[in-house]
PDB file of C-alpha atoms and ligand atoms in Angstrom:
ATOM      1  CA  MET J   1      46.978  52.147  78.090  1.00 89.00           C
ATOM      2  CA  ILE J   2      49.552  51.457  80.790  1.00 94.00           C
ATOM      3  CA  VAL J   3      51.327  54.583  82.043  1.00 96.00           C
ATOM      4  CA  ASN J   4      54.811  54.463  83.537  1.00 97.00           C
ATOM      5  CA  ILE J   5      56.476  57.343  85.332  1.00 98.00           C
ATOM      6  CA  ALA J   6      60.210  56.949  85.996  1.00 98.00           C
ATOM      7  CA  ILE J   7      61.849  58.911  88.785  1.00 98.00           C
ATOM      8  CA  ASP J   8      65.612  58.798  89.223  1.00 96.00           C
ATOM      9  CA  GLY J   9      67.896  60.797  91.431  1.00 94.00           C
ATOM     10  CA  PRO J  10      70.490  60.672  94.201  1.00 92.00           C
ATOM     11  CA  ALA J  11      69.967  59.211  97.672  1.00 86.00           C
ATOM     12  CA  GLY J  12      67.841  61.395  99.919  1.00 87.00           C
ATOM     13  CA  ALA J  13      66.351  63.563  97.152  1.00 92.00           C
ATOM     14  CA  GLY J  14      62.895  62.573  98.361  1.00 91.00           C
ATOM     15  CA  LYS J  15      62.093  60.149  95.541  1.00 93.00           C
ATOM     16  CA  SER J  16      60.165  57.719  97.702  1.00 92.00           C
ATOM     17  CA  THR J  17      58.099  60.390  99.482  1.00 93.00           C
ATOM     18  CA  ILE J  18      57.238  62.113  96.214  1.00 96.00           C
ATOM     19  CA  ALA J  19      56.598  58.892  94.282  1.00 96.00           C
ATOM     20  CA  LYS J  20      54.476  57.435  97.081  1.00 95.00           C
ATOM     21  CA  THR J  21      52.318  60.547  97.417  1.00 96.00           C
ATOM     22  CA  ALA J  22      51.908  61.096  93.682  1.00 97.00           C
ATOM     23  CA  SER J  23      51.070  57.428  93.072  1.00 95.00           C
ATOM     24  CA  LYS J  24      48.304  57.574  95.696  1.00 94.00           C
ATOM     25  CA  GLU J  25      46.860  60.644  93.956  1.00 95.00           C
ATOM     26  CA  LEU J  26      46.932  58.852  90.603  1.00 95.00           C
ATOM     27  CA  GLY J  27      45.869  55.405  91.828  1.00 93.00           C
ATOM     28  CA  PHE J  28      49.142  53.967  90.504  1.00 95.00           C
ATOM     29  CA  ILE J  29      51.373  51.492  92.296  1.00 94.00           C
ATOM     30  CA  TYR J  30      54.663  52.789  93.603  1.00 95.00           C
ATOM     31  CA  VAL J  31      57.681  50.617  92.892  1.00 96.00           C
ATOM     32  CA  ASP J  32      60.788  51.301  94.973  1.00 96.00           C
ATOM     33  CA  THR J  33      63.564  49.505  93.069  1.00 96.00           C
ATOM     34  CA  GLY J  34      66.212  50.391  95.672  1.00 94.00           C
ATOM     35  CA  ALA J  35      64.511  47.774  97.878  1.00 96.00           C
ATOM     36  CA  LEU J  36      65.559  45.085  95.403  1.00 97.00           C
ATOM     37  CA  TYR J  37      69.247  46.039  95.535  1.00 97.00           C
ATOM     38  CA  ARG J  38      68.978  46.313  99.299  1.00 97.00           C
ATOM     39  CA  THR J  39      67.587  42.769  99.473  1.00 98.00           C
ATOM     40  CA  VAL J  40      70.439  41.375  97.391  1.00 98.00           C
ATOM     41  CA  GLY J  41      72.842  43.310  99.664  1.00 98.00           C
ATOM     42  CA  LEU J  42      71.147  42.067 102.849  1.00 98.00           C
ATOM     43  CA  ASN J  43      71.328  38.482 101.665  1.00 98.00           C
ATOM     44  CA  ALA J  44      75.035  38.808 100.818  1.00 98.00           C
ATOM     45  CA  LEU J  45      75.747  40.389 104.224  1.00 98.00           C
ATOM     46  CA  ARG J  46      73.905  37.597 106.002  1.00 98.00           C
ATOM     47  CA  LEU J  47      76.031  35.078 104.138  1.00 98.00           C
ATOM     48  CA  GLY J  48      79.146  36.922 105.286  1.00 98.00           C
ATOM     49  CA  LYS J  49      80.160  37.984 101.776  1.00 98.00           C
ATOM     50  CA  ASP J  50      82.269  40.985 100.818  1.00 98.00           C
ATOM     51  CA  THR J  51      79.580  43.047  99.050  1.00 98.00           C
ATOM     52  CA  LYS J  52      82.184  44.826  96.910  1.00 97.00           C
ATOM     53  CA  SER J  53      83.404  41.566  95.414  1.00 98.00           C
ATOM     54  CA  ALA J  54      81.576  40.329  92.308  1.00 98.00           C
ATOM     55  CA  ASP J  55      83.278  36.939  92.790  1.00 98.00           C
ATOM     56  CA  GLU J  56      81.651  36.611  96.195  1.00 98.00           C
ATOM     57  CA  VAL J  57      78.265  38.193  95.411  1.00 98.00           C
ATOM     58  CA  VAL J  58      77.436  36.669  92.013  1.00 98.00           C
ATOM     59  CA  PRO J  59      77.198  33.064  93.344  1.00 98.00           C
ATOM     60  CA  THR J  60      74.627  34.275  95.928  1.00 98.00           C
ATOM     61  CA  LEU J  61      72.244  35.078  93.024  1.00 98.00           C
ATOM     62  CA  GLU J  62      71.931  31.407  92.129  1.00 96.00           C
ATOM     63  CA  GLY J  63      68.410  30.392  93.118  1.00 94.00           C
ATOM     64  CA  LEU J  64      67.893  33.684  94.988  1.00 97.00           C
ATOM     65  CA  ASP J  65      64.184  34.450  95.306  1.00 97.00           C
ATOM     66  CA  VAL J  66      63.525  38.208  95.540  1.00 97.00           C
ATOM     67  CA  SER J  67      59.989  39.412  94.936  1.00 95.00           C
ATOM     68  CA  LEU J  68      57.790  42.444  95.401  1.00 94.00           C
ATOM     69  CA  ARG J  69      54.228  42.107  96.644  1.00 94.00           C
ATOM     70  CA  PHE J  70      51.694  44.889  96.870  1.00 90.00           C
ATOM     71  CA  VAL J  71      49.387  44.916  99.895  1.00 85.00           C
ATOM     72  CA  ASP J  72      46.762  47.706  99.713  1.00 78.00           C
ATOM     73  CA  GLY J  73      49.004  49.468  97.216  1.00 76.00           C
ATOM     74  CA  GLU J  74      51.989  49.292  99.621  1.00 85.00           C
ATOM     75  CA  GLN J  75      55.101  47.556  98.416  1.00 92.00           C
ATOM     76  CA  ARG J  76      56.593  44.780 100.534  1.00 95.00           C
ATOM     77  CA  VAL J  77      59.830  43.079  99.532  1.00 97.00           C
ATOM     78  CA  PHE J  78      60.407  39.381 100.124  1.00 97.00           C
ATOM     79  CA  LEU J  79      63.495  37.239 100.359  1.00 98.00           C
ATOM     80  CA  GLY J  80      61.973  33.828  99.767  1.00 97.00           C
ATOM     81  CA  GLU J  81      58.971  33.853 102.115  1.00 96.00           C
ATOM     82  CA  GLU J  82      60.530  36.345 104.550  1.00 97.00           C
ATOM     83  CA  ASP J  83      59.239  39.931 104.479  1.00 97.00           C
ATOM     84  CA  VAL J  84      62.496  41.918 104.711  1.00 97.00           C
ATOM     85  CA  SER J  85      60.914  45.376 104.159  1.00 96.00           C
ATOM     86  CA  THR J  86      62.143  46.595 107.555  1.00 95.00           C
ATOM     87  CA  ALA J  87      65.453  44.729 107.720  1.00 96.00           C
ATOM     88  CA  ILE J  88      66.684  46.329 104.472  1.00 96.00           C
ATOM     89  CA  ARG J  89      66.471  49.828 105.976  1.00 92.00           C
ATOM     90  CA  GLN J  90      69.451  49.338 108.310  1.00 90.00           C
ATOM     91  CA  ASN J  91      72.381  51.621 107.636  1.00 84.00           C
ATOM     92  CA  GLU J  92      74.888  48.901 106.778  1.00 91.00           C
ATOM     93  CA  VAL J  93      72.445  47.555 104.189  1.00 95.00           C
ATOM     94  CA  SER J  94      72.448  50.968 102.394  1.00 90.00           C
ATOM     95  CA  MET J  95      76.155  50.699 101.683  1.00 89.00           C
ATOM     96  CA  ALA J  96      75.880  46.992 100.828  1.00 96.00           C
ATOM     97  CA  ALA J  97      73.111  47.855  98.325  1.00 95.00           C
ATOM     98  CA  SER J  98      75.254  50.540  96.734  1.00 91.00           C
ATOM     99  CA  ASN J  99      78.133  48.046  96.509  1.00 93.00           C
ATOM    100  CA  VAL J 100      76.177  45.174  94.960  1.00 96.00           C
ATOM    101  CA  SER J 101      74.397  47.541  92.565  1.00 94.00           C
ATOM    102  CA  ALA J 102      77.748  48.208  90.851  1.00 92.00           C
ATOM    103  CA  ILE J 103      77.957  44.525  89.848  1.00 96.00           C
ATOM    104  CA  PRO J 104      76.531  44.043  86.307  1.00 95.00           C
ATOM    105  CA  LYS J 105      75.195  40.521  87.029  1.00 96.00           C
ATOM    106  CA  VAL J 106      73.208  41.871  89.980  1.00 97.00           C
ATOM    107  CA  ARG J 107      71.599  44.523  87.765  1.00 96.00           C
ATOM    108  CA  GLU J 108      70.778  41.945  85.060  1.00 95.00           C
ATOM    109  CA  PHE J 109      69.283  39.671  87.700  1.00 96.00           C
ATOM    110  CA  LEU J 110      66.813  42.404  88.711  1.00 97.00           C
ATOM    111  CA  PHE J 111      65.898  43.870  85.283  1.00 96.00           C
ATOM    112  CA  ASP J 112      63.126  41.482  84.234  1.00 93.00           C
ATOM    113  CA  LEU J 113      61.384  41.687  87.577  1.00 95.00           C
ATOM    114  CA  GLN J 114      61.210  45.508  87.284  1.00 97.00           C
ATOM    115  CA  ARG J 115      60.127  45.501  83.638  1.00 97.00           C
ATOM    116  CA  ASP J 116      57.431  42.866  84.212  1.00 96.00           C
ATOM    117  CA  ILE J 117      55.797  44.978  86.915  1.00 95.00           C
ATOM    118  CA  ALA J 118      55.873  48.094  84.703  1.00 97.00           C
ATOM    119  CA  LYS J 119      54.424  46.225  81.738  1.00 97.00           C
ATOM    120  CA  LYS J 120      51.391  45.120  83.729  1.00 95.00           C
ATOM    121  CA  ASN J 121      50.706  48.117  85.981  1.00 94.00           C
ATOM    122  CA  ASN J 122      50.290  51.860  85.896  1.00 95.00           C
ATOM    123  CA  CYS J 123      53.191  52.727  88.116  1.00 96.00           C
ATOM    124  CA  ILE J 124      55.655  55.252  89.363  1.00 97.00           C
ATOM    125  CA  MET J 125      58.999  53.495  89.605  1.00 97.00           C
ATOM    126  CA  ASP J 126      61.940  55.096  91.335  1.00 96.00           C
ATOM    127  CA  GLY J 127      65.625  54.262  91.341  1.00 94.00           C
ATOM    128  CA  ARG J 128      68.862  55.311  89.647  1.00 92.00           C
ATOM    129  CA  ASP J 129      68.542  53.925  86.113  1.00 94.00           C
ATOM    130  CA  ILE J 130      64.793  53.675  85.555  1.00 96.00           C
ATOM    131  CA  GLY J 131      64.535  56.349  82.836  1.00 96.00           C
ATOM    132  CA  THR J 132      67.922  55.529  81.329  1.00 95.00           C
ATOM    133  CA  VAL J 133      67.887  51.724  81.246  1.00 95.00           C
ATOM    134  CA  VAL J 134      64.945  49.905  82.829  1.00 97.00           C
ATOM    135  CA  LEU J 135      62.055  51.887  81.299  1.00 97.00           C
ATOM    136  CA  PRO J 136      63.533  54.151  78.604  1.00 96.00           C
ATOM    137  CA  ASP J 137      60.055  54.315  77.018  1.00 96.00           C
ATOM    138  CA  ALA J 138      58.318  55.564  80.164  1.00 97.00           C
ATOM    139  CA  GLN J 139      55.879  58.329  79.215  1.00 96.00           C
ATOM    140  CA  ILE J 140      57.304  60.636  81.880  1.00 97.00           C
ATOM    141  CA  LYS J 141      60.900  60.638  83.068  1.00 98.00           C
ATOM    142  CA  ILE J 142      61.910  62.786  86.006  1.00 98.00           C
ATOM    143  CA  TYR J 143      65.310  63.415  87.547  1.00 97.00           C
ATOM    144  CA  LEU J 144      64.636  64.500  91.109  1.00 97.00           C
ATOM    145  CA  THR J 145      67.536  66.111  92.863  1.00 95.00           C
ATOM    146  CA  ALA J 146      68.436  68.435  95.755  1.00 95.00           C
ATOM    147  CA  SER J 147      71.638  69.821  97.223  1.00 93.00           C
ATOM    148  CA  ALA J 148      73.649  67.478  99.477  1.00 91.00           C
ATOM    149  CA  GLU J 149      73.013  69.846 102.394  1.00 91.00           C
ATOM    150  CA  ALA J 150      69.233  69.837 101.892  1.00 94.00           C
ATOM    151  CA  ARG J 151      69.215  66.043 101.575  1.00 94.00           C
ATOM    152  CA  ALA J 152      71.316  65.520 104.700  1.00 94.00           C
ATOM    153  CA  GLN J 153      69.096  67.928 106.643  1.00 93.00           C
ATOM    154  CA  ARG J 154      65.957  66.003 105.625  1.00 91.00           C
ATOM    155  CA  ARG J 155      67.495  62.681 106.649  1.00 88.00           C
ATOM    156  CA  PHE J 156      68.589  64.242 109.928  1.00 92.00           C
ATOM    157  CA  ASN J 157      65.011  65.417 110.590  1.00 91.00           C
ATOM    158  CA  GLN J 158      63.560  61.990 109.715  1.00 84.00           C
ATOM    159  CA  LEU J 159      65.941  60.259 112.123  1.00 85.00           C
ATOM    160  CA  LYS J 160      65.257  62.820 114.829  1.00 90.00           C
ATOM    161  CA  GLU J 161      61.519  62.132 114.512  1.00 89.00           C
ATOM    162  CA  LYS J 162      62.279  58.475 115.150  1.00 84.00           C
ATOM    163  CA  GLY J 163      64.273  59.468 118.237  1.00 89.00           C
ATOM    164  CA  ILE J 164      67.587  58.587 116.576  1.00 82.00           C
ATOM    165  CA  ASN J 165      70.473  60.989 117.173  1.00 87.00           C
ATOM    166  CA  ALA J 166      72.556  61.559 114.067  1.00 88.00           C
ATOM    167  CA  ASN J 167      75.474  63.727 113.129  1.00 92.00           C
ATOM    168  CA  ILE J 168      74.731  66.032 110.200  1.00 93.00           C
ATOM    169  CA  THR J 169      78.363  66.074 109.028  1.00 94.00           C
ATOM    170  CA  THR J 170      78.504  62.268 108.947  1.00 92.00           C
ATOM    171  CA  LEU J 171      75.150  62.127 107.150  1.00 91.00           C
ATOM    172  CA  THR J 172      76.371  64.589 104.496  1.00 92.00           C
ATOM    173  CA  GLN J 173      79.593  62.609 104.031  1.00 92.00           C
ATOM    174  CA  ASP J 174      77.672  59.301 103.733  1.00 88.00           C
ATOM    175  CA  LEU J 175      75.358  60.818 101.119  1.00 89.00           C
ATOM    176  CA  GLN J 176      78.268  62.237  99.132  1.00 91.00           C
ATOM    177  CA  GLU J 177      80.077  58.892  99.247  1.00 89.00           C
ATOM    178  CA  ARG J 178      76.971  57.084  97.973  1.00 86.00           C
ATOM    179  CA  ASP J 179      76.460  59.767  95.271  1.00 89.00           C
ATOM    180  CA  ARG J 180      80.027  59.270  94.171  1.00 90.00           C
ATOM    181  CA  ARG J 181      79.678  55.483  93.961  1.00 86.00           C
ATOM    182  CA  ASP J 182      76.277  55.680  92.219  1.00 86.00           C
ATOM    183  CA  THR J 183      77.342  58.266  89.608  1.00 90.00           C
ATOM    184  CA  GLU J 184      80.850  56.993  88.934  1.00 90.00           C
ATOM    185  CA  ARG J 185      80.175  53.279  88.593  1.00 86.00           C
ATOM    186  CA  ALA J 186      80.789  51.757  85.173  1.00 87.00           C
ATOM    187  CA  VAL J 187      77.376  50.118  84.791  1.00 88.00           C
ATOM    188  CA  CYS J 188      74.137  52.106  84.652  1.00 84.00           C
ATOM    189  CA  PRO J 189      75.529  55.120  86.517  1.00 86.00           C
ATOM    190  CA  LEU J 190      73.068  57.563  87.997  1.00 90.00           C
ATOM    191  CA  ALA J 191      72.361  60.249  85.381  1.00 91.00           C
ATOM    192  CA  PRO J 192      69.336  62.092  83.997  1.00 95.00           C
ATOM    193  CA  ALA J 193      67.696  60.140  81.146  1.00 95.00           C
ATOM    194  CA  GLU J 194      67.406  61.678  77.694  1.00 94.00           C
ATOM    195  CA  GLY J 195      64.330  63.867  77.760  1.00 94.00           C
ATOM    196  CA  ALA J 196      64.092  63.749  81.553  1.00 97.00           C
ATOM    197  CA  LYS J 197      62.527  66.662  83.344  1.00 97.00           C
ATOM    198  CA  ILE J 198      64.892  67.967  86.008  1.00 97.00           C
ATOM    199  CA  LEU J 199      63.220  68.732  89.312  1.00 97.00           C
ATOM    200  CA  ASP J 200      65.378  70.354  92.012  1.00 96.00           C
ATOM    201  CA  SER J 201      63.503  70.080  95.293  1.00 95.00           C
ATOM    202  CA  SER J 202      66.092  71.878  97.503  1.00 94.00           C
ATOM    203  CA  ASN J 203      63.705  74.768  98.100  1.00 94.00           C
ATOM    204  CA  LEU J 204      60.365  73.048  97.470  1.00 95.00           C
ATOM    205  CA  THR J 205      57.959  71.453  99.923  1.00 94.00           C
ATOM    206  CA  VAL J 206      56.704  67.912  99.368  1.00 94.00           C
ATOM    207  CA  GLU J 207      53.335  69.347  98.241  1.00 96.00           C
ATOM    208  CA  GLU J 208      54.978  71.653  95.705  1.00 97.00           C
ATOM    209  CA  THR J 209      57.140  68.856  94.342  1.00 97.00           C
ATOM    210  CA  VAL J 210      54.201  66.440  94.019  1.00 98.00           C
ATOM    211  CA  ALA J 211      52.138  69.183  92.349  1.00 98.00           C
ATOM    212  CA  GLN J 212      54.839  69.531  89.686  1.00 97.00           C
ATOM    213  CA  VAL J 213      54.822  65.777  89.013  1.00 97.00           C
ATOM    214  CA  LEU J 214      51.026  65.788  88.687  1.00 97.00           C
ATOM    215  CA  ALA J 215      51.169  68.818  86.375  1.00 97.00           C
ATOM    216  CA  TRP J 216      53.610  66.966  84.081  1.00 97.00           C
ATOM    217  CA  TYR J 217      51.297  63.947  84.109  1.00 96.00           C
ATOM    218  CA  LYS J 218      48.336  66.118  83.035  1.00 95.00           C
ATOM    219  CA  GLU J 219      50.465  67.738  80.343  1.00 94.00           C
ATOM    220  CA  CYS J 220      51.452  64.314  79.095  1.00 89.00           C
ATOM    221  CA  LEU J 221      47.825  63.134  78.926  1.00 87.00           C
ATOM    222  CA  ALA J 222      46.824  66.268  77.053  1.00 88.00           C
ATOM    223  CA  ALA J 223      49.651  65.910  74.506  1.00 82.00           C
TER     224      ALA J 223
HETATM  225  O1   DC L 301      67.100  54.127  96.684  1.00 59.37           O
HETATM  226  P1   DC L 301      67.908  53.397  97.756  1.00 59.37           P
HETATM  227  O2   DC L 301      68.750  54.286  98.606  1.00 59.37           O
HETATM  228  O3   DC L 301      67.054  52.466  98.566  1.00 59.37           O
HETATM  229  O4   DC L 301      68.918  52.467  96.907  1.00 59.37           O
HETATM  230  C1   DC L 301      69.913  51.686  97.516  1.00 59.37           C
HETATM  231  C2   DC L 301      71.087  51.533  96.559  1.00 59.37           C
HETATM  232  O5   DC L 301      70.696  50.744  95.433  1.00 59.37           O
HETATM  233  C3   DC L 301      71.634  52.831  95.991  1.00 59.37           C
HETATM  234  O6   DC L 301      72.826  53.223  96.640  1.00 59.37           O
HETATM  235  C4   DC L 301      71.913  52.560  94.542  1.00 59.37           C
HETATM  236  C5   DC L 301      71.236  51.266  94.231  1.00 59.37           C
HETATM  237  N1   DC L 301      70.172  51.376  93.237  1.00 59.37           N
HETATM  238  C6   DC L 301      70.525  51.264  91.913  1.00 59.37           C
HETATM  239  O7   DC L 301      71.700  51.118  91.603  1.00 59.37           O
HETATM  240  N2   DC L 301      69.562  51.276  90.949  1.00 59.37           N
HETATM  241  C7   DC L 301      68.275  51.437  91.280  1.00 59.37           C
HETATM  242  N3   DC L 301      67.356  51.443  90.297  1.00 59.37           N
HETATM  243  C8   DC L 301      67.902  51.611  92.627  1.00 59.37           C
HETATM  244  C9   DC L 301      68.872  51.589  93.586  1.00 59.37           C
END
């Protein structure tokens, strides 16, 4: 039997860290769906499009080749034959991704790709609408969240480790702006799925959060 675990939640809640660690423990693949929206956003930016405009973005989907490949269990995202896994992490691409993800045709364009992977693989898939729309039948649905302050602090620490100086107030404002866009958009807004388990990681370590995910998995197997 194929097992799918869906993890949704706001930016910076630690979805990728938790999903990556838990998937290694379980021998599942980890699918980061944000990378797909980022790739569509990156491509639109490169073409000089206004990423908020459906009229400008939708034509860029024509013939667009976005794919995920898994190398030693690690996800890489490709735009045609170009590995854009690093390029999509730039700050301006985050906002572009949030913008293009509000366009229904962009979401439709990426649905089948996500569902095909989940159909064929035991996976933990993270995003904003995985439990609600992409994989409503996932055996385990988790809504991972944390306070805006805790999320901004984590991002600040990550950047600091990389030697990048950031401003905590700006980081908090950026996160809140993305939260607002992701939760208020008309299509597939960020929200806990029906039956989702809510996991607030504000005061939990990565180990404690992963342990909770694994405990739910065991519970699910035993049920
Ligand atoms: O998870 P992330 O920060 O890499 O995602 C980038 C943007 O993509 C985010 O602002 C919202 C959007 N997104 C989405 O709408 N649905 C998903 N399943 C994943 C991401």
